[in-house]
PDB file of C-alpha atoms in Angstrom:
ATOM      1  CA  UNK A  22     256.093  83.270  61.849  1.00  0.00           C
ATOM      2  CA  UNK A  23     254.559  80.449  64.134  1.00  0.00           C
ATOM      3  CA  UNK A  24     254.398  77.238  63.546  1.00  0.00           C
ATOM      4  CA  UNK A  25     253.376  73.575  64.827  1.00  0.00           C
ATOM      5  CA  UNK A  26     256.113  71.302  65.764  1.00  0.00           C
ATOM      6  CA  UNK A  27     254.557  67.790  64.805  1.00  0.00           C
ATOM      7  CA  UNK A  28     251.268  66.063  64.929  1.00  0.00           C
ATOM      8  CA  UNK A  29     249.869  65.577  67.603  1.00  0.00           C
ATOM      9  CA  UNK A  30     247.237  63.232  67.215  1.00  0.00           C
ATOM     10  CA  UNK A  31     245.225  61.572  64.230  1.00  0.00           C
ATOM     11  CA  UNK A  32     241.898  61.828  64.281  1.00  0.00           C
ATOM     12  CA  UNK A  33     239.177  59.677  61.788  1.00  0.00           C
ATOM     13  CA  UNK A  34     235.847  57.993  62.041  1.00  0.00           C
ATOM     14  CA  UNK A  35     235.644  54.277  62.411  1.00  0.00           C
ATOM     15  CA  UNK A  36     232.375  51.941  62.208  1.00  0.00           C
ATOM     16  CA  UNK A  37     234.020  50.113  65.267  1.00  0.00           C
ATOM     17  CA  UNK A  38     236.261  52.425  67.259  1.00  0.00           C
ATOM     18  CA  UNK A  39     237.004  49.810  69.702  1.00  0.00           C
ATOM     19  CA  UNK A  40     238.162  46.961  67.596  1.00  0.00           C
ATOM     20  CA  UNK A  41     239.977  49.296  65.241  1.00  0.00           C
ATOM     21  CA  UNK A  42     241.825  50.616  68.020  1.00  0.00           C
ATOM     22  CA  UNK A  43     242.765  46.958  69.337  1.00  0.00           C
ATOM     23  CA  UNK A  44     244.065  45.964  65.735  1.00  0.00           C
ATOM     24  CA  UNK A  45     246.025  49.193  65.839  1.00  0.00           C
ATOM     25  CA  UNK A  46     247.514  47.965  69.005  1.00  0.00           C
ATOM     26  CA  UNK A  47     247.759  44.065  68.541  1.00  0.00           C
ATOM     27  CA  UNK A  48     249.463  44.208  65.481  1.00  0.00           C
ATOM     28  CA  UNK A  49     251.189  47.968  64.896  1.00  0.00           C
ATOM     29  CA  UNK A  50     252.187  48.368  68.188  1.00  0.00           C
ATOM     30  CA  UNK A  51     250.091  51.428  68.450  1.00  0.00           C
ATOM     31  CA  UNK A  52     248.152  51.982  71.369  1.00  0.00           C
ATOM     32  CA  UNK A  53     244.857  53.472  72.261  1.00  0.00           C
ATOM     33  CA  UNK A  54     244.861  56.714  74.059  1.00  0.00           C
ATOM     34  CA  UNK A  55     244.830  57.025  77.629  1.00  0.00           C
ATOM     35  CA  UNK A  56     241.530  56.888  79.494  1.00  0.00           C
ATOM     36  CA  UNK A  57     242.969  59.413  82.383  1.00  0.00           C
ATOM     37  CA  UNK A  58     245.303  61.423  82.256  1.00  0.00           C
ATOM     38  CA  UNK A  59     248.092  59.521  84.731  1.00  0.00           C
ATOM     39  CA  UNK A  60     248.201  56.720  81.776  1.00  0.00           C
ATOM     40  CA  UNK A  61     251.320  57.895  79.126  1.00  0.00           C
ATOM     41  CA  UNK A  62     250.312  57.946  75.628  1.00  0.00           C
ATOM     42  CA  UNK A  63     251.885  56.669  72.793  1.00  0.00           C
ATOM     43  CA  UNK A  64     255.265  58.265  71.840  1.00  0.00           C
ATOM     44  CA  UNK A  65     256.769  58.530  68.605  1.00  0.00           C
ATOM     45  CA  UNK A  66     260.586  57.878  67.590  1.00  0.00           C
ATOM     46  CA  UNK A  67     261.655  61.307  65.867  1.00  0.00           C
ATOM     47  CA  UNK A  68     262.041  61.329  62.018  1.00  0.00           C
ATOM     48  CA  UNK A  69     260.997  62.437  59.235  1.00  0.00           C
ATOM     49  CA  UNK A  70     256.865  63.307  58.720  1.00  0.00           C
ATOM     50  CA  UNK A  71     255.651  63.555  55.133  1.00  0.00           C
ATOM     51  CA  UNK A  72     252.144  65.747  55.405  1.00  0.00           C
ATOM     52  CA  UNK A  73     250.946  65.552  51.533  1.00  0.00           C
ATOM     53  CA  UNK A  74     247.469  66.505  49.924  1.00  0.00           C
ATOM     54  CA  UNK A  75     246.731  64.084  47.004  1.00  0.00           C
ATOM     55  CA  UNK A  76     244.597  65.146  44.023  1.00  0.00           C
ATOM     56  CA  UNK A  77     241.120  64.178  44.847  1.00  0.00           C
ATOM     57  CA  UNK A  78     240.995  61.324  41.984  1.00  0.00           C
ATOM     58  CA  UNK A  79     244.342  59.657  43.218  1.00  0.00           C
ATOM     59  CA  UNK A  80     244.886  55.864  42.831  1.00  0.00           C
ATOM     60  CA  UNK A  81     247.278  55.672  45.442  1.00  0.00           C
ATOM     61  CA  UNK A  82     245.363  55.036  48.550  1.00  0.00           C
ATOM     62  CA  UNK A  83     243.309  51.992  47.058  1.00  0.00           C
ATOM     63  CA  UNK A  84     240.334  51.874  47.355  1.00  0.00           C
ATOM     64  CA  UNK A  85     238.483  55.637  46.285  1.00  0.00           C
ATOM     65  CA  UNK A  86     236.278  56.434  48.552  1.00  0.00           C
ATOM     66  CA  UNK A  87     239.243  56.220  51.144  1.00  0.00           C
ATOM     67  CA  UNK A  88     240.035  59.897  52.244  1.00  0.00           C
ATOM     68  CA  UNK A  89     243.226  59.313  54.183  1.00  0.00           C
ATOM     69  CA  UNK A  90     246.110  57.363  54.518  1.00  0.00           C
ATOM     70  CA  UNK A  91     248.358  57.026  57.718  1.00  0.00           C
ATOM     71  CA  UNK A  92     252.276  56.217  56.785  1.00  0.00           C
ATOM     72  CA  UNK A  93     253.973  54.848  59.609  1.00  0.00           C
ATOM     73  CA  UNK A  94     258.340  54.386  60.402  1.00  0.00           C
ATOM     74  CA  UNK A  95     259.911  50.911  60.900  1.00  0.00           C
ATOM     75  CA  UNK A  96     263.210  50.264  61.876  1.00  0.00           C
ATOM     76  CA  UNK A  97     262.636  46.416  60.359  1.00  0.00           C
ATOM     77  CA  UNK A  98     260.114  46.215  57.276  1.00  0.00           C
ATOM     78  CA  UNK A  99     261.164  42.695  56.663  1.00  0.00           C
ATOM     79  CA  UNK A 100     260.300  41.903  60.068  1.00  0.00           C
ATOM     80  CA  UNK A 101     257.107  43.846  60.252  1.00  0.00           C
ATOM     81  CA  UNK A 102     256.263  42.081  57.079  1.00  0.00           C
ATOM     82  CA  UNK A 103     256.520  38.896  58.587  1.00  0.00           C
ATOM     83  CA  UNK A 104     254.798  39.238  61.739  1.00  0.00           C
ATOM     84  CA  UNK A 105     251.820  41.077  59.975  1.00  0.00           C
ATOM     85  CA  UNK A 106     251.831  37.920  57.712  1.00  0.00           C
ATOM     86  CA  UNK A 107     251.977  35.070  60.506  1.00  0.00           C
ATOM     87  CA  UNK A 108     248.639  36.747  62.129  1.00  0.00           C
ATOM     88  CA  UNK A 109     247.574  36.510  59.011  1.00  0.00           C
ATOM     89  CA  UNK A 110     247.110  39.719  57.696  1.00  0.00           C
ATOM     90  CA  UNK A 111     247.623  40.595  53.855  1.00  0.00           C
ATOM     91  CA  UNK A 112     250.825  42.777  53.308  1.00  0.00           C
ATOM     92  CA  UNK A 113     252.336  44.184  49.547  1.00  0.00           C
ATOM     93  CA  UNK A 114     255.688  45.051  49.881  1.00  0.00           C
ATOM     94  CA  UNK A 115     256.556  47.640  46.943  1.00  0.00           C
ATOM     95  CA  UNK A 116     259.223  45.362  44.312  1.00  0.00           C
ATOM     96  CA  UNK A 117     261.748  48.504  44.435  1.00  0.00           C
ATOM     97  CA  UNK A 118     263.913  50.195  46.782  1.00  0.00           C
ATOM     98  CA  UNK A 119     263.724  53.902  46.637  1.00  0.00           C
ATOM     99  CA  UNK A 120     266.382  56.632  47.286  1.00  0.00           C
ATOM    100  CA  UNK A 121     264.229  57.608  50.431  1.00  0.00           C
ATOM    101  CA  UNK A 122     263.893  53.919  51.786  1.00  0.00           C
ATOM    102  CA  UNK A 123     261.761  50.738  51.176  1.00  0.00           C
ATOM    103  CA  UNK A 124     257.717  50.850  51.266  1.00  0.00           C
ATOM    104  CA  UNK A 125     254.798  48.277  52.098  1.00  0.00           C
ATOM    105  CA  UNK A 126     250.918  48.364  52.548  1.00  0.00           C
ATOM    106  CA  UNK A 127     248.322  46.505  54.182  1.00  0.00           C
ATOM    107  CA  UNK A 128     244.865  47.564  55.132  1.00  0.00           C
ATOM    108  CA  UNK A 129     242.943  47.738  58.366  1.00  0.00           C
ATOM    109  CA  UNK A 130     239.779  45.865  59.139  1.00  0.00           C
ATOM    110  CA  UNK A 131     237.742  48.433  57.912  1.00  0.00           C
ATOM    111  CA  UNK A 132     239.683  49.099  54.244  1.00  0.00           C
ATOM    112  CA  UNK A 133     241.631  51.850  55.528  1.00  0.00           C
ATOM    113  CA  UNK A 134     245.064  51.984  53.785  1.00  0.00           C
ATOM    114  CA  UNK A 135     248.118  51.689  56.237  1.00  0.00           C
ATOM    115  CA  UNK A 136     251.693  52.508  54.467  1.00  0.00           C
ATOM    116  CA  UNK A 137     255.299  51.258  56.443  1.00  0.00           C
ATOM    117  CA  UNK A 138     257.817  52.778  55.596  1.00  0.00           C
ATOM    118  CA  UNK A 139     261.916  51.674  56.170  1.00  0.00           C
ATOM    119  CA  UNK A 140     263.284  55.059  55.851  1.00  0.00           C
ATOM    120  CA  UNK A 141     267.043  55.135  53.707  1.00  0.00           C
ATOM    121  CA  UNK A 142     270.034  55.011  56.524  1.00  0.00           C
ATOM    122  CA  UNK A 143     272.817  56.909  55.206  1.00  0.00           C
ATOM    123  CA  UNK A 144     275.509  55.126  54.595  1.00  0.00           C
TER     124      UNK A 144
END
């Protein structure tokens, strides 16, 4: 059988596209995608790339009317924490470690919930 290798792009509507994709890059490091095609997009570090379906009446993302929920790697979550909290942006980092790493969540400008993760080194 077939089958995909990764993701290869996220896709989701925004009430501001523009701005959204600017706080994506100011603060995440994410970039928007290339307006021609000589511009490089963004590349990911391989890992790990959880693709789950959550019941419909989940608690987990926040807010409910919320749909999706992207989970992104950090090498650093301390760090990340900390510069996401000097631009002043609200950040929860989860009180427990878990045998899989160490989780925290913020929220974009328009209420969308953003996980980082610190994946477990072995060790």
């Amino acid at each position: 059988m077939e089958k995909v290798n990764g993701i290869g792009g996220l896709f989701f509507r925004a009430k501001d596209p523009a701005t959204l994709a600017k706080w994506y890059c100011d603060y995440l490091g994410v970039p928007p995608v290339p307006s021609s095609y000589e511009e490089e997009p963004w590349q990911q570090h391989a890992g790990p790339t959880a693709f789950a379906a959550f019941p419909n009446d989940t608690d987990y993302f926040g807010d409910g009317s919320k749909a999706w929920m992207i989970n992104f790697r950090v090498a650093d979550l301390d760090a990340m924490v900390a510069q996401l909290r000097a631009a002043g942006i609200e950040v929860t980092v989860a009180p427990e470690s878990y045998p899989n790493g160490r989780f925290a969540r913020l929220y974009d400008p328009e209420g969308n919930p953003v996980e980082l993760w610190e994946p477990e080194t072995p060790g």
